[in-house]
């Protein structure tokens, strides 16, 4: 436990008061109707939404997660989440415009726009609870677990105390301010969190025990952890960290904030944008900040922790009051922060509180939007007034907070949840990519994929069932599980797609006219429409190929920026200059390509 100075307390309390003030200030307008409460009237600019996306994914569990994997497997282990950049940029240049055109309130409402009949109604209601309640609680529990660990090490708080103090303020301003309160506070949270992360990294790397960046990267505990790419002589590392994430994971798995085709709270922000161009701009800003710049302060602290706390035993020795159930390499980040001086300590604690509040408030508002708009309004009280829906939204916000807090008490580390969510969504991602462009996908495609991926994931996660299926060896190798789940799930949903009836012609035409996705996948439908010559001609002017080219250029740009930042830090200036030149060239080409896919707004 650390002793906070008066200055530290002033910084932390001021931050709490500012966020509460914003929530109270915007509460009257946010409570006007459900569109205001969940989408802020669909008039948000790209820069505000982009900052909100970045702030939301800051999270308290992310630095802990990064520290955990860097300490165990080095910097290159981050490719397990860096690979999601591909789907992030596909969302920017292909799906952002489509989501904004759809004009739905949530991405779950999409189901009754794209599909029809009872299967669509069931899918919408079930996914609302499946994602808005179950998976949302999983995600929030991981964030709350990180807050518990930070509170235990830095403030000596019991788990329930951390939940009560941080959770109460968060749930109050989330319930009062709605989406507008979340986005406005995210703007403050972003700069607070960035300042805290960068300030902490700079100070900790220059501690006398570490001796600066040169001493850090040459230390015997660190030198074998520095490589940005995995060891190409280690076949399993290459398969696990590069081949599977880049060839399979990014398009096949559903993960909050990185959904193939866009979805969740990223879709919520695209739907809240002024227009399609603002939706694209916001999502691109998020991706470049999320992948290119933000990881390095966390990585540096993780590497520095290997010198001061080389193993878990050293962490336990330094903090003997930590429960054994919560011990792990992810605690090293919080342990390092205890060495910060007064003032900077208060700023960093405020930044961690900011990260927690931003992520939790987003998940609360997003999950509540599913429960209210896609379940309660559709199945419980169809004639509910707007004020009634806002009230239900506020109640569901509180309940989500309570359930996620309770679940967090039983978790041990964030990596557990990452693996669970990746496996449960394996094989469903391709549907989310293709359903906009292939008419034949129907509601049964999604229902079958959702059920099969869940069942197969449970089989692979259960030791007793694993032995039953795979003999005495039990489990498949870890790196083989995801591709197997993806293959089985994809094969089954494709089978269901072809053995069930397609969606009715009127449903498909209504969806096409609303979103104008274009492409060859819609020609069989459009050919049956009367006076279809104009529609077919418009379909030829398909800008998705340009969008895919922009995605590839964007990947080169952002990965180049990621590598450039790392190599400048490492002092490898020749490689840094080369990657800088690649970044500049790719940025120039991306700007030219972007102009081809930009929408002319009247």
PDB file of N, CA, C and O in Angstrom, residues 186-245:
ATOM      1  N   UNK A 186     -15.421  10.804 -21.872  1.00  0.00           N
ATOM      2  CA  UNK A 186     -14.336  10.098 -22.566  1.00  0.00           C
ATOM      3  C   UNK A 186     -13.277  11.070 -23.074  1.00  0.00           C
ATOM      4  O   UNK A 186     -12.087  10.749 -23.118  1.00  0.00           O
ATOM      5  N   UNK A 187     -13.722  12.259 -23.496  1.00  0.00           N
ATOM      6  CA  UNK A 187     -12.775  13.248 -24.013  1.00  0.00           C
ATOM      7  C   UNK A 187     -11.767  13.638 -22.935  1.00  0.00           C
ATOM      8  O   UNK A 187     -10.569  13.749 -23.190  1.00  0.00           O
ATOM      9  N   UNK A 188     -12.253  13.813 -21.715  1.00  0.00           N
ATOM     10  CA  UNK A 188     -11.371  14.135 -20.590  1.00  0.00           C
ATOM     11  C   UNK A 188     -10.558  12.910 -20.188  1.00  0.00           C
ATOM     12  O   UNK A 188      -9.355  12.983 -19.921  1.00  0.00           O
ATOM     13  N   UNK A 189     -11.242  11.757 -20.171  1.00  0.00           N
ATOM     14  CA  UNK A 189     -10.584  10.510 -19.766  1.00  0.00           C
ATOM     15  C   UNK A 189      -9.420  10.172 -20.682  1.00  0.00           C
ATOM     16  O   UNK A 189      -8.380   9.690 -20.236  1.00  0.00           O
ATOM     17  N   UNK A 190      -9.571  10.423 -21.976  1.00  0.00           N
ATOM     18  CA  UNK A 190      -8.530  10.090 -22.952  1.00  0.00           C
ATOM     19  C   UNK A 190      -7.227  10.817 -22.622  1.00  0.00           C
ATOM     20  O   UNK A 190      -6.162  10.206 -22.530  1.00  0.00           O
ATOM     21  N   UNK A 191      -7.300  12.127 -22.446  1.00  0.00           N
ATOM     22  CA  UNK A 191      -6.086  12.904 -22.201  1.00  0.00           C
ATOM     23  C   UNK A 191      -5.501  12.601 -20.821  1.00  0.00           C
ATOM     24  O   UNK A 191      -4.274  12.572 -20.644  1.00  0.00           O
ATOM     25  N   UNK A 192      -6.364  12.354 -19.852  1.00  0.00           N
ATOM     26  CA  UNK A 192      -5.877  11.975 -18.519  1.00  0.00           C
ATOM     27  C   UNK A 192      -5.148  10.641 -18.576  1.00  0.00           C
ATOM     28  O   UNK A 192      -4.047  10.490 -18.015  1.00  0.00           O
ATOM     29  N   UNK A 193      -5.756   9.666 -19.259  1.00  0.00           N
ATOM     30  CA  UNK A 193      -5.166   8.331 -19.351  1.00  0.00           C
ATOM     31  C   UNK A 193      -3.854   8.338 -20.134  1.00  0.00           C
ATOM     32  O   UNK A 193      -2.887   7.675 -19.752  1.00  0.00           O
ATOM     33  N   UNK A 194      -3.793   9.088 -21.247  1.00  0.00           N
ATOM     34  CA  UNK A 194      -2.565   9.175 -22.036  1.00  0.00           C
ATOM     35  C   UNK A 194      -1.442   9.822 -21.232  1.00  0.00           C
ATOM     36  O   UNK A 194      -0.299   9.337 -21.221  1.00  0.00           O
ATOM     37  N   UNK A 195      -1.758  10.927 -20.548  1.00  0.00           N
ATOM     38  CA  UNK A 195      -0.745  11.619 -19.747  1.00  0.00           C
ATOM     39  C   UNK A 195      -0.222  10.709 -18.636  1.00  0.00           C
ATOM     40  O   UNK A 195       0.995  10.647 -18.383  1.00  0.00           O
ATOM     41  N   UNK A 196      -1.135   9.978 -18.005  1.00  0.00           N
ATOM     42  CA  UNK A 196      -0.730   9.072 -16.929  1.00  0.00           C
ATOM     43  C   UNK A 196       0.141   7.942 -17.428  1.00  0.00           C
ATOM     44  O   UNK A 196       1.177   7.616 -16.824  1.00  0.00           O
ATOM     45  N   UNK A 197      -0.237   7.314 -18.550  1.00  0.00           N
ATOM     46  CA  UNK A 197       0.516   6.178 -19.087  1.00  0.00           C
ATOM     47  C   UNK A 197       1.917   6.602 -19.533  1.00  0.00           C
ATOM     48  O   UNK A 197       2.914   5.930 -19.244  1.00  0.00           O
ATOM     49  N   UNK A 198       2.011   7.728 -20.260  1.00  0.00           N
ATOM     50  CA  UNK A 198       3.306   8.199 -20.763  1.00  0.00           C
ATOM     51  C   UNK A 198       4.185   8.679 -19.608  1.00  0.00           C
ATOM     52  O   UNK A 198       5.383   8.367 -19.543  1.00  0.00           O
ATOM     53  N   UNK A 199       3.586   9.440 -18.683  1.00  0.00           N
ATOM     54  CA  UNK A 199       4.349   9.935 -17.532  1.00  0.00           C
ATOM     55  C   UNK A 199       4.899   8.792 -16.690  1.00  0.00           C
ATOM     56  O   UNK A 199       6.069   8.824 -16.251  1.00  0.00           O
ATOM     57  N   UNK A 200       4.082   7.763 -16.453  1.00  0.00           N
ATOM     58  CA  UNK A 200       4.524   6.612 -15.659  1.00  0.00           C
ATOM     59  C   UNK A 200       5.660   5.873 -16.350  1.00  0.00           C
ATOM     60  O   UNK A 200       6.663   5.507 -15.717  1.00  0.00           O
ATOM     61  N   UNK A 201       5.527   5.644 -17.654  1.00  0.00           N
ATOM     62  CA  UNK A 201       6.566   4.929 -18.397  1.00  0.00           C
ATOM     63  C   UNK A 201       7.895   5.682 -18.344  1.00  0.00           C
ATOM     64  O   UNK A 201       8.958   5.083 -18.107  1.00  0.00           O
ATOM     65  N   UNK A 202       7.847   6.994 -18.557  1.00  0.00           N
ATOM     66  CA  UNK A 202       9.084   7.797 -18.565  1.00  0.00           C
ATOM     67  C   UNK A 202       9.765   7.751 -17.198  1.00  0.00           C
ATOM     68  O   UNK A 202      10.990   7.531 -17.103  1.00  0.00           O
ATOM     69  N   UNK A 203       8.995   7.933 -16.148  1.00  0.00           N
ATOM     70  CA  UNK A 203       9.589   7.967 -14.800  1.00  0.00           C
ATOM     71  C   UNK A 203      10.142   6.594 -14.416  1.00  0.00           C
ATOM     72  O   UNK A 203      11.266   6.487 -13.896  1.00  0.00           O
ATOM     73  N   UNK A 204       9.383   5.541 -14.652  1.00  0.00           N
ATOM     74  CA  UNK A 204       9.773   4.212 -14.196  1.00  0.00           C
ATOM     75  C   UNK A 204      10.991   3.675 -14.938  1.00  0.00           C
ATOM     76  O   UNK A 204      11.838   3.006 -14.359  1.00  0.00           O
ATOM     77  N   UNK A 205      11.079   3.973 -16.233  1.00  0.00           N
ATOM     78  CA  UNK A 205      12.244   3.521 -17.001  1.00  0.00           C
ATOM     79  C   UNK A 205      13.514   4.206 -16.506  1.00  0.00           C
ATOM     80  O   UNK A 205      14.609   3.640 -16.581  1.00  0.00           O
ATOM     81  N   UNK A 206      13.362   5.404 -15.947  1.00  0.00           N
ATOM     82  CA  UNK A 206      14.526   6.149 -15.475  1.00  0.00           C
ATOM     83  C   UNK A 206      14.765   6.009 -13.973  1.00  0.00           C
ATOM     84  O   UNK A 206      15.547   6.787 -13.395  1.00  0.00           O
ATOM     85  N   UNK A 207      14.136   5.040 -13.336  1.00  0.00           N
ATOM     86  CA  UNK A 207      14.430   4.749 -11.934  1.00  0.00           C
ATOM     87  C   UNK A 207      15.906   4.347 -11.793  1.00  0.00           C
ATOM     88  O   UNK A 207      16.469   3.717 -12.703  1.00  0.00           O
ATOM     89  N   UNK A 208      16.535   4.664 -10.662  1.00  0.00           N
ATOM     90  CA  UNK A 208      17.940   4.269 -10.466  1.00  0.00           C
ATOM     91  C   UNK A 208      18.168   2.764 -10.621  1.00  0.00           C
ATOM     92  O   UNK A 208      19.213   2.336 -11.123  1.00  0.00           O
ATOM     93  N   UNK A 209      17.189   1.958 -10.189  1.00  0.00           N
ATOM     94  CA  UNK A 209      17.335   0.496 -10.285  1.00  0.00           C
ATOM     95  C   UNK A 209      17.371   0.024 -11.735  1.00  0.00           C
ATOM     96  O   UNK A 209      17.853  -1.069 -12.035  1.00  0.00           O
ATOM     97  N   UNK A 210      16.827   0.840 -12.641  1.00  0.00           N
ATOM     98  CA  UNK A 210      16.770   0.452 -14.058  1.00  0.00           C
ATOM     99  C   UNK A 210      17.819   1.215 -14.867  1.00  0.00           C
ATOM    100  O   UNK A 210      18.513   0.633 -15.698  1.00  0.00           O
ATOM    101  N   UNK A 211      17.932   2.524 -14.652  1.00  0.00           N
ATOM    102  CA  UNK A 211      19.026   3.275 -15.255  1.00  0.00           C
ATOM    103  C   UNK A 211      18.803   3.817 -16.638  1.00  0.00           C
ATOM    104  O   UNK A 211      19.770   4.099 -17.361  1.00  0.00           O
ATOM    105  N   UNK A 212      17.555   3.929 -17.053  1.00  0.00           N
ATOM    106  CA  UNK A 212      17.282   4.509 -18.367  1.00  0.00           C
ATOM    107  C   UNK A 212      17.043   3.474 -19.443  1.00  0.00           C
ATOM    108  O   UNK A 212      17.199   2.265 -19.239  1.00  0.00           O
ATOM    109  N   UNK A 213      16.661   3.963 -20.634  1.00  0.00           N
ATOM    110  CA  UNK A 213      16.237   3.071 -21.709  1.00  0.00           C
ATOM    111  C   UNK A 213      17.361   2.169 -22.201  1.00  0.00           C
ATOM    112  O   UNK A 213      17.141   0.993 -22.492  1.00  0.00           O
ATOM    113  N   UNK A 214      18.604   2.686 -22.270  1.00  0.00           N
ATOM    114  CA  UNK A 214      19.721   1.867 -22.762  1.00  0.00           C
ATOM    115  C   UNK A 214      20.009   0.721 -21.808  1.00  0.00           C
ATOM    116  O   UNK A 214      20.256  -0.417 -22.238  1.00  0.00           O
ATOM    117  N   UNK A 215      20.006   1.022 -20.525  1.00  0.00           N
ATOM    118  CA  UNK A 215      20.242  -0.032 -19.535  1.00  0.00           C
ATOM    119  C   UNK A 215      19.101  -1.046 -19.537  1.00  0.00           C
ATOM    120  O   UNK A 215      19.318  -2.246 -19.357  1.00  0.00           O
ATOM    121  N   UNK A 216      17.881  -0.561 -19.751  1.00  0.00           N
ATOM    122  CA  UNK A 216      16.719  -1.452 -19.784  1.00  0.00           C
ATOM    123  C   UNK A 216      16.834  -2.484 -20.890  1.00  0.00           C
ATOM    124  O   UNK A 216      16.687  -3.686 -20.660  1.00  0.00           O
ATOM    125  N   UNK A 217      17.081  -2.020 -22.120  1.00  0.00           N
ATOM    126  CA  UNK A 217      17.047  -2.940 -23.265  1.00  0.00           C
ATOM    127  C   UNK A 217      18.277  -3.845 -23.359  1.00  0.00           C
ATOM    128  O   UNK A 217      18.302  -4.763 -24.181  1.00  0.00           O
ATOM    129  N   UNK A 218      19.280  -3.588 -22.510  1.00  0.00           N
ATOM    130  CA  UNK A 218      20.455  -4.476 -22.505  1.00  0.00           C
ATOM    131  C   UNK A 218      20.485  -5.370 -21.265  1.00  0.00           C
ATOM    132  O   UNK A 218      21.406  -6.185 -21.110  1.00  0.00           O
ATOM    133  N   UNK A 219      19.497  -5.232 -20.383  1.00  0.00           N
ATOM    134  CA  UNK A 219      19.471  -6.042 -19.156  1.00  0.00           C
ATOM    135  C   UNK A 219      19.195  -7.502 -19.500  1.00  0.00           C
ATOM    136  O   UNK A 219      18.402  -7.820 -20.387  1.00  0.00           O
ATOM    137  N   UNK A 220      19.830  -8.398 -18.751  1.00  0.00           N
ATOM    138  CA  UNK A 220      19.709  -9.828 -19.035  1.00  0.00           C
ATOM    139  C   UNK A 220      18.274 -10.339 -18.885  1.00  0.00           C
ATOM    140  O   UNK A 220      17.886 -11.311 -19.548  1.00  0.00           O
ATOM    141  N   UNK A 221      17.473  -9.721 -18.034  1.00  0.00           N
ATOM    142  CA  UNK A 221      16.081 -10.157 -17.862  1.00  0.00           C
ATOM    143  C   UNK A 221      15.173  -9.691 -19.008  1.00  0.00           C
ATOM    144  O   UNK A 221      14.057 -10.188 -19.163  1.00  0.00           O
ATOM    145  N   UNK A 222      15.664  -8.723 -19.766  1.00  0.00           N
ATOM    146  CA  UNK A 222      14.814  -8.063 -20.770  1.00  0.00           C
ATOM    147  C   UNK A 222      15.223  -8.378 -22.194  1.00  0.00           C
ATOM    148  O   UNK A 222      14.376  -8.443 -23.091  1.00  0.00           O
ATOM    149  N   UNK A 223      16.497  -8.590 -22.433  1.00  0.00           N
ATOM    150  CA  UNK A 223      17.039  -8.625 -23.788  1.00  0.00           C
ATOM    151  C   UNK A 223      16.361  -9.657 -24.691  1.00  0.00           C
ATOM    152  O   UNK A 223      16.203  -9.439 -25.899  1.00  0.00           O
ATOM    153  N   UNK A 224      15.917 -10.771 -24.131  1.00  0.00           N
ATOM    154  CA  UNK A 224      15.267 -11.797 -24.959  1.00  0.00           C
ATOM    155  C   UNK A 224      13.758 -11.577 -25.097  1.00  0.00           C
ATOM    156  O   UNK A 224      13.056 -12.410 -25.684  1.00  0.00           O
ATOM    157  N   UNK A 225      13.253 -10.447 -24.549  1.00  0.00           N
ATOM    158  CA  UNK A 225      11.816 -10.143 -24.627  1.00  0.00           C
ATOM    159  C   UNK A 225      11.513  -9.013 -25.609  1.00  0.00           C
ATOM    160  O   UNK A 225      10.350  -8.657 -25.794  1.00  0.00           O
ATOM    161  N   UNK A 226      12.526  -8.418 -26.238  1.00  0.00           N
ATOM    162  CA  UNK A 226      12.363  -7.169 -26.969  1.00  0.00           C
ATOM    163  C   UNK A 226      11.809  -7.301 -28.377  1.00  0.00           C
ATOM    164  O   UNK A 226      11.218  -6.362 -28.903  1.00  0.00           O
ATOM    165  N   UNK A 227      12.021  -8.421 -29.016  1.00  0.00           N
ATOM    166  CA  UNK A 227      11.686  -8.549 -30.437  1.00  0.00           C
ATOM    167  C   UNK A 227      10.209  -8.252 -30.699  1.00  0.00           C
ATOM    168  O   UNK A 227       9.323  -8.778 -30.017  1.00  0.00           O
ATOM    169  N   UNK A 228       9.967  -7.395 -31.698  1.00  0.00           N
ATOM    170  CA  UNK A 228       8.590  -7.054 -32.062  1.00  0.00           C
ATOM    171  C   UNK A 228       7.952  -8.187 -32.856  1.00  0.00           C
ATOM    172  O   UNK A 228       6.732  -8.370 -32.823  1.00  0.00           O
ATOM    173  N   UNK A 229       8.771  -8.951 -33.558  1.00  0.00           N
ATOM    174  CA  UNK A 229       8.295 -10.122 -34.288  1.00  0.00           C
ATOM    175  C   UNK A 229       8.711 -11.382 -33.537  1.00  0.00           C
ATOM    176  O   UNK A 229       9.774 -11.407 -32.895  1.00  0.00           O
ATOM    177  N   UNK A 230       7.919 -12.459 -33.594  1.00  0.00           N
ATOM    178  CA  UNK A 230       8.297 -13.692 -32.913  1.00  0.00           C
ATOM    179  C   UNK A 230       9.545 -14.329 -33.531  1.00  0.00           C
ATOM    180  O   UNK A 230       9.904 -14.029 -34.672  1.00  0.00           O
ATOM    181  N   UNK A 231      10.169 -15.198 -32.790  1.00  0.00           N
ATOM    182  CA  UNK A 231      11.350 -15.918 -33.254  1.00  0.00           C
ATOM    183  C   UNK A 231      10.970 -16.848 -34.407  1.00  0.00           C
ATOM    184  O   UNK A 231      10.181 -17.780 -34.224  1.00  0.00           O
ATOM    185  N   UNK A 232      11.521 -16.599 -35.585  1.00  0.00           N
ATOM    186  CA  UNK A 232      11.152 -17.402 -36.751  1.00  0.00           C
ATOM    187  C   UNK A 232      11.721 -18.816 -36.699  1.00  0.00           C
ATOM    188  O   UNK A 232      11.387 -19.654 -37.537  1.00  0.00           O
ATOM    189  N   UNK A 233      12.577 -19.084 -35.732  1.00  0.00           N
ATOM    190  CA  UNK A 233      13.076 -20.450 -35.541  1.00  0.00           C
ATOM    191  C   UNK A 233      12.171 -21.252 -34.615  1.00  0.00           C
ATOM    192  O   UNK A 233      12.349 -22.453 -34.460  1.00  0.00           O
ATOM    193  N   UNK A 234      11.222 -20.565 -34.001  1.00  0.00           N
ATOM    194  CA  UNK A 234      10.277 -21.218 -33.092  1.00  0.00           C
ATOM    195  C   UNK A 234       8.947 -21.403 -33.833  1.00  0.00           C
ATOM    196  O   UNK A 234       8.151 -20.482 -33.936  1.00  0.00           O
ATOM    197  N   UNK A 235       8.734 -22.591 -34.354  1.00  0.00           N
ATOM    198  CA  UNK A 235       7.559 -22.863 -35.190  1.00  0.00           C
ATOM    199  C   UNK A 235       6.255 -22.607 -34.450  1.00  0.00           C
ATOM    200  O   UNK A 235       5.325 -21.996 -34.992  1.00  0.00           O
ATOM    201  N   UNK A 236       6.183 -23.063 -33.201  1.00  0.00           N
ATOM    202  CA  UNK A 236       4.936 -22.890 -32.451  1.00  0.00           C
ATOM    203  C   UNK A 236       4.637 -21.413 -32.209  1.00  0.00           C
ATOM    204  O   UNK A 236       3.485 -20.974 -32.302  1.00  0.00           O
ATOM    205  N   UNK A 237       5.678 -20.614 -31.924  1.00  0.00           N
ATOM    206  CA  UNK A 237       5.477 -19.180 -31.704  1.00  0.00           C
ATOM    207  C   UNK A 237       4.988 -18.494 -32.973  1.00  0.00           C
ATOM    208  O   UNK A 237       4.098 -17.643 -32.939  1.00  0.00           O
ATOM    209  N   UNK A 238       5.563 -18.868 -34.116  1.00  0.00           N
ATOM    210  CA  UNK A 238       5.149 -18.278 -35.389  1.00  0.00           C
ATOM    211  C   UNK A 238       3.693 -18.617 -35.690  1.00  0.00           C
ATOM    212  O   UNK A 238       2.895 -17.765 -36.090  1.00  0.00           O
ATOM    213  N   UNK A 239       3.331 -19.882 -35.465  1.00  0.00           N
ATOM    214  CA  UNK A 239       1.951 -20.315 -35.723  1.00  0.00           C
ATOM    215  C   UNK A 239       0.982 -19.606 -34.771  1.00  0.00           C
ATOM    216  O   UNK A 239      -0.058 -19.088 -35.182  1.00  0.00           O
ATOM    217  N   UNK A 240       1.350 -19.571 -33.486  1.00  0.00           N
ATOM    218  CA  UNK A 240       0.460 -19.018 -32.465  1.00  0.00           C
ATOM    219  C   UNK A 240       0.302 -17.508 -32.569  1.00  0.00           C
ATOM    220  O   UNK A 240      -0.804 -16.975 -32.433  1.00  0.00           O
ATOM    221  N   UNK A 241       1.414 -16.810 -32.822  1.00  0.00           N
ATOM    222  CA  UNK A 241       1.399 -15.346 -32.734  1.00  0.00           C
ATOM    223  C   UNK A 241       1.238 -14.636 -34.073  1.00  0.00           C
ATOM    224  O   UNK A 241       0.805 -13.484 -34.096  1.00  0.00           O
ATOM    225  N   UNK A 242       1.599 -15.298 -35.178  1.00  0.00           N
ATOM    226  CA  UNK A 242       1.482 -14.634 -36.474  1.00  0.00           C
ATOM    227  C   UNK A 242       0.505 -15.324 -37.421  1.00  0.00           C
ATOM    228  O   UNK A 242      -0.423 -14.708 -37.933  1.00  0.00           O
ATOM    229  N   UNK A 243       0.720 -16.621 -37.653  1.00  0.00           N
ATOM    230  CA  UNK A 243      -0.067 -17.323 -38.670  1.00  0.00           C
ATOM    231  C   UNK A 243      -1.549 -17.349 -38.299  1.00  0.00           C
ATOM    232  O   UNK A 243      -2.410 -16.934 -39.086  1.00  0.00           O
ATOM    233  N   UNK A 244      -1.859 -17.830 -37.096  1.00  0.00           N
ATOM    234  CA  UNK A 244      -3.272 -17.947 -36.704  1.00  0.00           C
ATOM    235  C   UNK A 244      -3.933 -16.572 -36.546  1.00  0.00           C
ATOM    236  O   UNK A 244      -5.014 -16.338 -37.110  1.00  0.00           O
ATOM    237  N   UNK A 245      -3.329 -15.611 -35.819  1.00  0.00           N
ATOM    238  CA  UNK A 245      -3.980 -14.294 -35.722  1.00  0.00           C
ATOM    239  C   UNK A 245      -4.159 -13.600 -37.067  1.00  0.00           C
ATOM    240  O   UNK A 245      -5.219 -13.017 -37.334  1.00  0.00           O
TER     241      UNK A 245
END
